[in-house]
Short mmCIF file of C-alpha atoms in Angstrom, two decimals:
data_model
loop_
_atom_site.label_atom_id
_atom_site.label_comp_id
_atom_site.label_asym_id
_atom_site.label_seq_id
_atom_site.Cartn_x
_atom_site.Cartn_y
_atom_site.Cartn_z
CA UNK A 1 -19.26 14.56 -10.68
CA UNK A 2 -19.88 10.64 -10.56
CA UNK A 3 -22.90 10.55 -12.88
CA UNK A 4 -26.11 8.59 -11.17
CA UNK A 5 -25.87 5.51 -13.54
CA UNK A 6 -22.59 4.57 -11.58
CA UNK A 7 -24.07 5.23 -8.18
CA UNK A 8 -27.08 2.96 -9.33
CA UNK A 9 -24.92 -0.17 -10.10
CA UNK A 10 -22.81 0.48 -7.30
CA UNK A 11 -26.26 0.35 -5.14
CA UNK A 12 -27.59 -2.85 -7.16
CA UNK A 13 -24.15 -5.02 -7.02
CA UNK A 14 -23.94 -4.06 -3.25
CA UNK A 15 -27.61 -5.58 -2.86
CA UNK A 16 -26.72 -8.56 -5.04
CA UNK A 17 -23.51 -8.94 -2.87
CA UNK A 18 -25.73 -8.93 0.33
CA UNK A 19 -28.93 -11.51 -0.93
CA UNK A 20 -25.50 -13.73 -1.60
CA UNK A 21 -24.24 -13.52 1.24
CA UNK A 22 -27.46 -14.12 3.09
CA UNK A 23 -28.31 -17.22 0.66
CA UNK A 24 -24.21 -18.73 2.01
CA UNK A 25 -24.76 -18.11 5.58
CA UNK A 26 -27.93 -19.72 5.72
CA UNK A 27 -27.47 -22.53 3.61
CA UNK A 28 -25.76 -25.58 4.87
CA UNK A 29 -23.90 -26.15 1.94
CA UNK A 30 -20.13 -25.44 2.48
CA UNK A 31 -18.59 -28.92 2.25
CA UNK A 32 -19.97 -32.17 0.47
CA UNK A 33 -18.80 -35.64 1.19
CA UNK A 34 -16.36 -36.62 -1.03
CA UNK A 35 -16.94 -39.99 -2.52
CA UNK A 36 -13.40 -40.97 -3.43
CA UNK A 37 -11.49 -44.78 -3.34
CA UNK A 38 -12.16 -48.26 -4.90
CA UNK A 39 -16.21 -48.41 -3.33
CA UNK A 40 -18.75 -47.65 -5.32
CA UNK A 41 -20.49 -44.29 -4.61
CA UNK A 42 -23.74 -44.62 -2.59
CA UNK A 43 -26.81 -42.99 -2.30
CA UNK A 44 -26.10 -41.38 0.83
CA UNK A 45 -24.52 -38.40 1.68
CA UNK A 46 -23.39 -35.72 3.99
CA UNK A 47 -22.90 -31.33 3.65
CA UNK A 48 -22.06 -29.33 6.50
CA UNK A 49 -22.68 -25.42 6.73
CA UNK A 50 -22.09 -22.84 9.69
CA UNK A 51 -25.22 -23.97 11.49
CA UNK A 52 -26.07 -27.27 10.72
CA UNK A 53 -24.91 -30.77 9.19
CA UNK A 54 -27.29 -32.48 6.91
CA UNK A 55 -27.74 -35.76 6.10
CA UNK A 56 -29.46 -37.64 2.86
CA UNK A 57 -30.50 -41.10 3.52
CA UNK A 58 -30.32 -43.93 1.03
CA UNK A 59 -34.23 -44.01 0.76
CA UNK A 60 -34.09 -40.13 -0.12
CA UNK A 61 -34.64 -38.66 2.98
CA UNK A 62 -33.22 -35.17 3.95
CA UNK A 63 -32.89 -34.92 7.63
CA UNK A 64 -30.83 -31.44 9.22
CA UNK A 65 -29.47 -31.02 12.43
CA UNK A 66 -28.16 -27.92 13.72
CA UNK A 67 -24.97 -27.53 15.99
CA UNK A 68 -26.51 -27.55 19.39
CA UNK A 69 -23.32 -26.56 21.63
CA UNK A 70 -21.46 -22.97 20.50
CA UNK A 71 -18.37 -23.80 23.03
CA UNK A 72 -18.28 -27.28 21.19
CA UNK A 73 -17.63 -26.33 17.71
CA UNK A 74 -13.96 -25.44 16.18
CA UNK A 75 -12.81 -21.80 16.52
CA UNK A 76 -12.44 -21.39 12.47
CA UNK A 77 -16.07 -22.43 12.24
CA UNK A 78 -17.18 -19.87 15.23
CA UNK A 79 -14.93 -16.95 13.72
CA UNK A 80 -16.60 -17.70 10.31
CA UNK A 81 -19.82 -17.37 11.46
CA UNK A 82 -18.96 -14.48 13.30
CA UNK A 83 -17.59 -13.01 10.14
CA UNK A 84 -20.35 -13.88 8.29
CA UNK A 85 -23.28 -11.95 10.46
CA UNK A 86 -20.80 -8.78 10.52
CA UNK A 87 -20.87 -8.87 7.03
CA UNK A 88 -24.43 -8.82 6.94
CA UNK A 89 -24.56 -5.95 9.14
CA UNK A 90 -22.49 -4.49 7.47
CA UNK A 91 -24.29 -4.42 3.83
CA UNK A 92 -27.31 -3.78 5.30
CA UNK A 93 -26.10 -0.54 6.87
CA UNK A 94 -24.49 0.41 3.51
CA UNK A 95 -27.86 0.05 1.54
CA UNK A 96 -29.46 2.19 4.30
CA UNK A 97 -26.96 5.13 3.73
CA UNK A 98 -26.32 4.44 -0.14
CA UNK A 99 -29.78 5.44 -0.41
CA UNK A 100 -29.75 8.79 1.60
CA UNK A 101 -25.96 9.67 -0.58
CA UNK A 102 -27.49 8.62 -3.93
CA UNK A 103 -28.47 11.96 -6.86
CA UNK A 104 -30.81 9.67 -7.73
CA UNK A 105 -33.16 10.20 -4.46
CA UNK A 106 -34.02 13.14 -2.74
CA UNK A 107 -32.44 13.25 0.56
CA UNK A 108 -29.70 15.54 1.68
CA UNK A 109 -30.50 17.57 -1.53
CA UNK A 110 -29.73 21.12 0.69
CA UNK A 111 -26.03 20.34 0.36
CA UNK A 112 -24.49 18.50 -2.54
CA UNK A 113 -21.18 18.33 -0.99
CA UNK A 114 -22.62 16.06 2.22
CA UNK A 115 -24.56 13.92 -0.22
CA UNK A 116 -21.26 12.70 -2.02
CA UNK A 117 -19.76 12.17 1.37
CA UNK A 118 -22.63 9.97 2.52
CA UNK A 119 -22.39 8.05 -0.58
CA UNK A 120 -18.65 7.47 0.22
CA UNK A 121 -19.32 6.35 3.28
CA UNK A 122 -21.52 3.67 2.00
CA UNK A 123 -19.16 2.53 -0.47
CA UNK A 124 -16.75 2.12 2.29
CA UNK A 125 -19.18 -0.28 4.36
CA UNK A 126 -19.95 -2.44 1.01
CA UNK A 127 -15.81 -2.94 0.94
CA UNK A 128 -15.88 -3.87 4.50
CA UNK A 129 -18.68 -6.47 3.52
CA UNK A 130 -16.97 -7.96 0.86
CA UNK A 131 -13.74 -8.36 2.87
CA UNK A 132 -15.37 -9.95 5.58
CA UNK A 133 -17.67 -12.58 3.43
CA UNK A 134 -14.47 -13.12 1.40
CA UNK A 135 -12.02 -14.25 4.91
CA UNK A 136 -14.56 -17.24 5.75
CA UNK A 137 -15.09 -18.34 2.61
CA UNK A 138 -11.45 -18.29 1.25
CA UNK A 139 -10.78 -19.62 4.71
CA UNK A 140 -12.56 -22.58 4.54
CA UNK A 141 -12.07 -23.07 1.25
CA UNK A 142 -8.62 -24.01 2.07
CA UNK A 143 -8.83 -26.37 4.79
CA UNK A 144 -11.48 -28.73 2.40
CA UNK A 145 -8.54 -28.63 -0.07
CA UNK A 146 -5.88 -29.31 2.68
CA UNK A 147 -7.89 -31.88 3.90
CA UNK A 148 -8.61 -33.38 0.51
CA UNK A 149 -5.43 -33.93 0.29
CA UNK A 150 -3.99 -35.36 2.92
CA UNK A 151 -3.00 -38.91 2.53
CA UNK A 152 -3.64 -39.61 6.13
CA UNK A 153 -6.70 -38.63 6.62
CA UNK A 154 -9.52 -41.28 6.19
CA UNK A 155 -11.26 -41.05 2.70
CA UNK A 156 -14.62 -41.49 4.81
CA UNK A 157 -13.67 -37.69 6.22
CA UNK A 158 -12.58 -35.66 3.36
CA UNK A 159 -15.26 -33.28 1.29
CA UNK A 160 -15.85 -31.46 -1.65
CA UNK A 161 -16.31 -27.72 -1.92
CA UNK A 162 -19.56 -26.86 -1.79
CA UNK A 163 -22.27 -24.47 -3.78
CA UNK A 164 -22.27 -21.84 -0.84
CA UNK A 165 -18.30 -21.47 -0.78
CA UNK A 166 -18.52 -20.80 -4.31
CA UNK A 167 -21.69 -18.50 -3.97
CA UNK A 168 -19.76 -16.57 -1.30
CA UNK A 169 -16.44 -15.96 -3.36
CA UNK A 170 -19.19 -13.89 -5.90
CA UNK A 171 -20.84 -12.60 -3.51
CA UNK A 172 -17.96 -10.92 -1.98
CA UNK A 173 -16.43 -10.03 -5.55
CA UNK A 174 -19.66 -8.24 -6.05
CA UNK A 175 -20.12 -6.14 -2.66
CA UNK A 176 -16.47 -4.56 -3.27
CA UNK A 177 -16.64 -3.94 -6.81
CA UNK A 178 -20.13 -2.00 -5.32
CA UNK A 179 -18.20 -0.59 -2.69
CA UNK A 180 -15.58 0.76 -5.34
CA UNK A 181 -18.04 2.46 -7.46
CA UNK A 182 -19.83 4.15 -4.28
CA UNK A 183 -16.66 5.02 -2.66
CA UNK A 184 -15.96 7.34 -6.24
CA UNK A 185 -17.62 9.46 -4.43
CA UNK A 186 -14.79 10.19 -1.81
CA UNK A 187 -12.40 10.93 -4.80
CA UNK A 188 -14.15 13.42 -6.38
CA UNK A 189 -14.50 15.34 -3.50
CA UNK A 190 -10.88 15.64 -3.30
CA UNK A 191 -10.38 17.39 -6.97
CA UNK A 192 -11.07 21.54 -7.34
CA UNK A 193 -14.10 22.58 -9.16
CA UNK A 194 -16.72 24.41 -10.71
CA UNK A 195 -19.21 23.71 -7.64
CA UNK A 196 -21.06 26.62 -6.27
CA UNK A 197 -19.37 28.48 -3.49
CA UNK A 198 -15.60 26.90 -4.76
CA UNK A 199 -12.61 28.74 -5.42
CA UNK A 200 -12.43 29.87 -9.48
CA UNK A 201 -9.10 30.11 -11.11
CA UNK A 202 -7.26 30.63 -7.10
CA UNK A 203 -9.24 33.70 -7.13
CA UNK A 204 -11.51 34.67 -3.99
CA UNK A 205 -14.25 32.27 -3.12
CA UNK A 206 -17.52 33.97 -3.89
CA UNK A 207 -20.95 32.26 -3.58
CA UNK A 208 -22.88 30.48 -6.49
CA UNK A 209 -25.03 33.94 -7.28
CA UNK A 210 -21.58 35.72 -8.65
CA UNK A 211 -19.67 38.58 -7.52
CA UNK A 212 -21.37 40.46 -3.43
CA UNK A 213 -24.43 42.54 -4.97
CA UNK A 214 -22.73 45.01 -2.42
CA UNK A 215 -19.69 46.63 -1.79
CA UNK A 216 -18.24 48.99 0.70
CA UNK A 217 -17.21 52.48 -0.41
CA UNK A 218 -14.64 53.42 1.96
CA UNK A 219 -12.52 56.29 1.28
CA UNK A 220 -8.63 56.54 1.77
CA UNK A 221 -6.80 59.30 2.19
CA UNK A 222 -3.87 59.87 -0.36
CA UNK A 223 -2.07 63.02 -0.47
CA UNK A 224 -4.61 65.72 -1.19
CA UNK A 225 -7.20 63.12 -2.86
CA UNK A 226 -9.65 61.01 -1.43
CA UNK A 227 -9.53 57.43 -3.39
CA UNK A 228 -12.77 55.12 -2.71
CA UNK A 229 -12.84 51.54 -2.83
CA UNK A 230 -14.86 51.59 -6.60
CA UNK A 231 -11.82 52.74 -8.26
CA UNK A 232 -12.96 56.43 -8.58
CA UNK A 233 -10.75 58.75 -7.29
CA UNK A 234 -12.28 62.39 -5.47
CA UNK A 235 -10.44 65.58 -6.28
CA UNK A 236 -10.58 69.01 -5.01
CA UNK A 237 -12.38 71.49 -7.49
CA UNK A 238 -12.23 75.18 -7.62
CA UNK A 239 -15.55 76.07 -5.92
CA UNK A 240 -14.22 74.23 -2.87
CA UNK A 241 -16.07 70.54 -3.41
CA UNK A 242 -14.81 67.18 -4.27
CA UNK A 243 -15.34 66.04 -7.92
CA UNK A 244 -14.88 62.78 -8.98
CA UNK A 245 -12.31 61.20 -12.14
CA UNK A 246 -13.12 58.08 -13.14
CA UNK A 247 -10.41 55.32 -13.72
CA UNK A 248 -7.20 54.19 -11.92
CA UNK A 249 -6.45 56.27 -8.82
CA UNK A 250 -2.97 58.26 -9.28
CA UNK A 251 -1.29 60.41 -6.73
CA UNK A 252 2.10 61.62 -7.69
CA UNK A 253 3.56 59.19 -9.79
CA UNK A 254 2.16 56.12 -7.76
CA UNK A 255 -0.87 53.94 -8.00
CA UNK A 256 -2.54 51.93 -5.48
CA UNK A 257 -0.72 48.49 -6.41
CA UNK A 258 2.72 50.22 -6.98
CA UNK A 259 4.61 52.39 -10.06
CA UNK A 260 2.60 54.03 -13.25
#
């Protein structure tokens, strides 16, 4: 069984994944202004995020403006924001159920079986996190360097990579290596076991207590014996009753299962 300690830092990098994520989408840092050519860099500068461009003034002044006009901004920056809140969502939603699939917390204890599968499941939604933090990010990511380097592009318009594209690429790293450890679960529900109410050795299934406290004794017919189903087999005795011989039933020359 995936021991608790595994479960646990599956559950703590999926959280870590999420504040990360959180910390990238709200922070305007994704590109810096690139100070690049013969001038001399100046004071001032600009960073741009998914929801606002900031601006630092020469005297030290930090002034923010968000992007007023959804319809007006590029479809890579809408799809990345898009992206972004999903993955939120999504993390969120795996914590939730992470902690109802978890041994370490009492929930769903009635059926062991449903509790890995829960787990699973929240593994699953920390993958889908990291997935969709890492698209933006590697996505934008490439157009700064694209951009960079393009020789016809105005050195006044290129940018630098910023802290949150670089906080995002970690943060995503860490939601799916959560999501892999949670999603263990899935795996060893697949593999035969020593589980209560499983099938031992391709035997019958019988439930955790052992073998049925009860069993029923009915008789069969075989020749001139009557064979119950406890192995004993009833024989006709001289005062006219049945007596009973203990052991493997036998009726001329044949068993139950075949030859003596």
């Amino acid at each position: 069984m995936v021991s608790a300690a595994l479960e646990l830092a599956g559950f703590f990098l999926g959280l870590l994944g999420l504040l990360g994520s959180l910390v990238s989408t709200v922070l305007p840092y994704w590109e810096n202004t690139a100070h690049v050519g013969s001038n001399i860099v100046t004071a001032s500068g600009t960073v741009k995020g998914l929801w606002m461009e900031c601006v630092t003034q020469s005297t030290g002044a930090f002034q923010c403006e968000t992007f007023n006009s959804i319809l007006a901004l590029s479809s890579d920056l809408q799809a990345s924001r898009a992206l972004m809140v999903v993955s939120l969502v999504l993390s969120t939603l795996g914590l939730a159920i992470a902690v109802l699939g978890m041994q370490c917390t009492v929930c769903l204890e009635e059926s062991a079986e449903v509790k890995k599968r829960v787990a699973g499941v929240a593994g699953c939604f920390f993958l889908a996190a990291g997935f969709m933090t890492l698209v933006p990010v590697s996505w934008t990511t490439n157009k700064v360097i694209q951009n960079f380097y393009n020789p016809n592009l105005p050195a006044t318009l290129k940018f630098d990579l910023g802290d949150c594209l670089y906080l995002g690429i970690i943060s995503a790293l860490l939601s799916i290596m959560g999501g892999v450890m949670l999603s263990a679960s899935f795996c060893e529900g697949q593999e035969g076991g020593g589980g209560p109410g499983r099938w031992h050795g391709g035997g019958y299934p019988y439930p955790a207590g052992g073998l049925p406290a009860t069993r029923n004794t009915t008789n069969l017919q075989m020749g001139g014996m009557n064979v119950n189903s406890r192995g004993q087999t009833l024989v006709p005795t001289g005062n006219g009753s049945l007596g009973t011989v203990h052991g493997k039933p036998v009726a001329a020359g044949y068993d139950v299962t075949g030859y003596v």
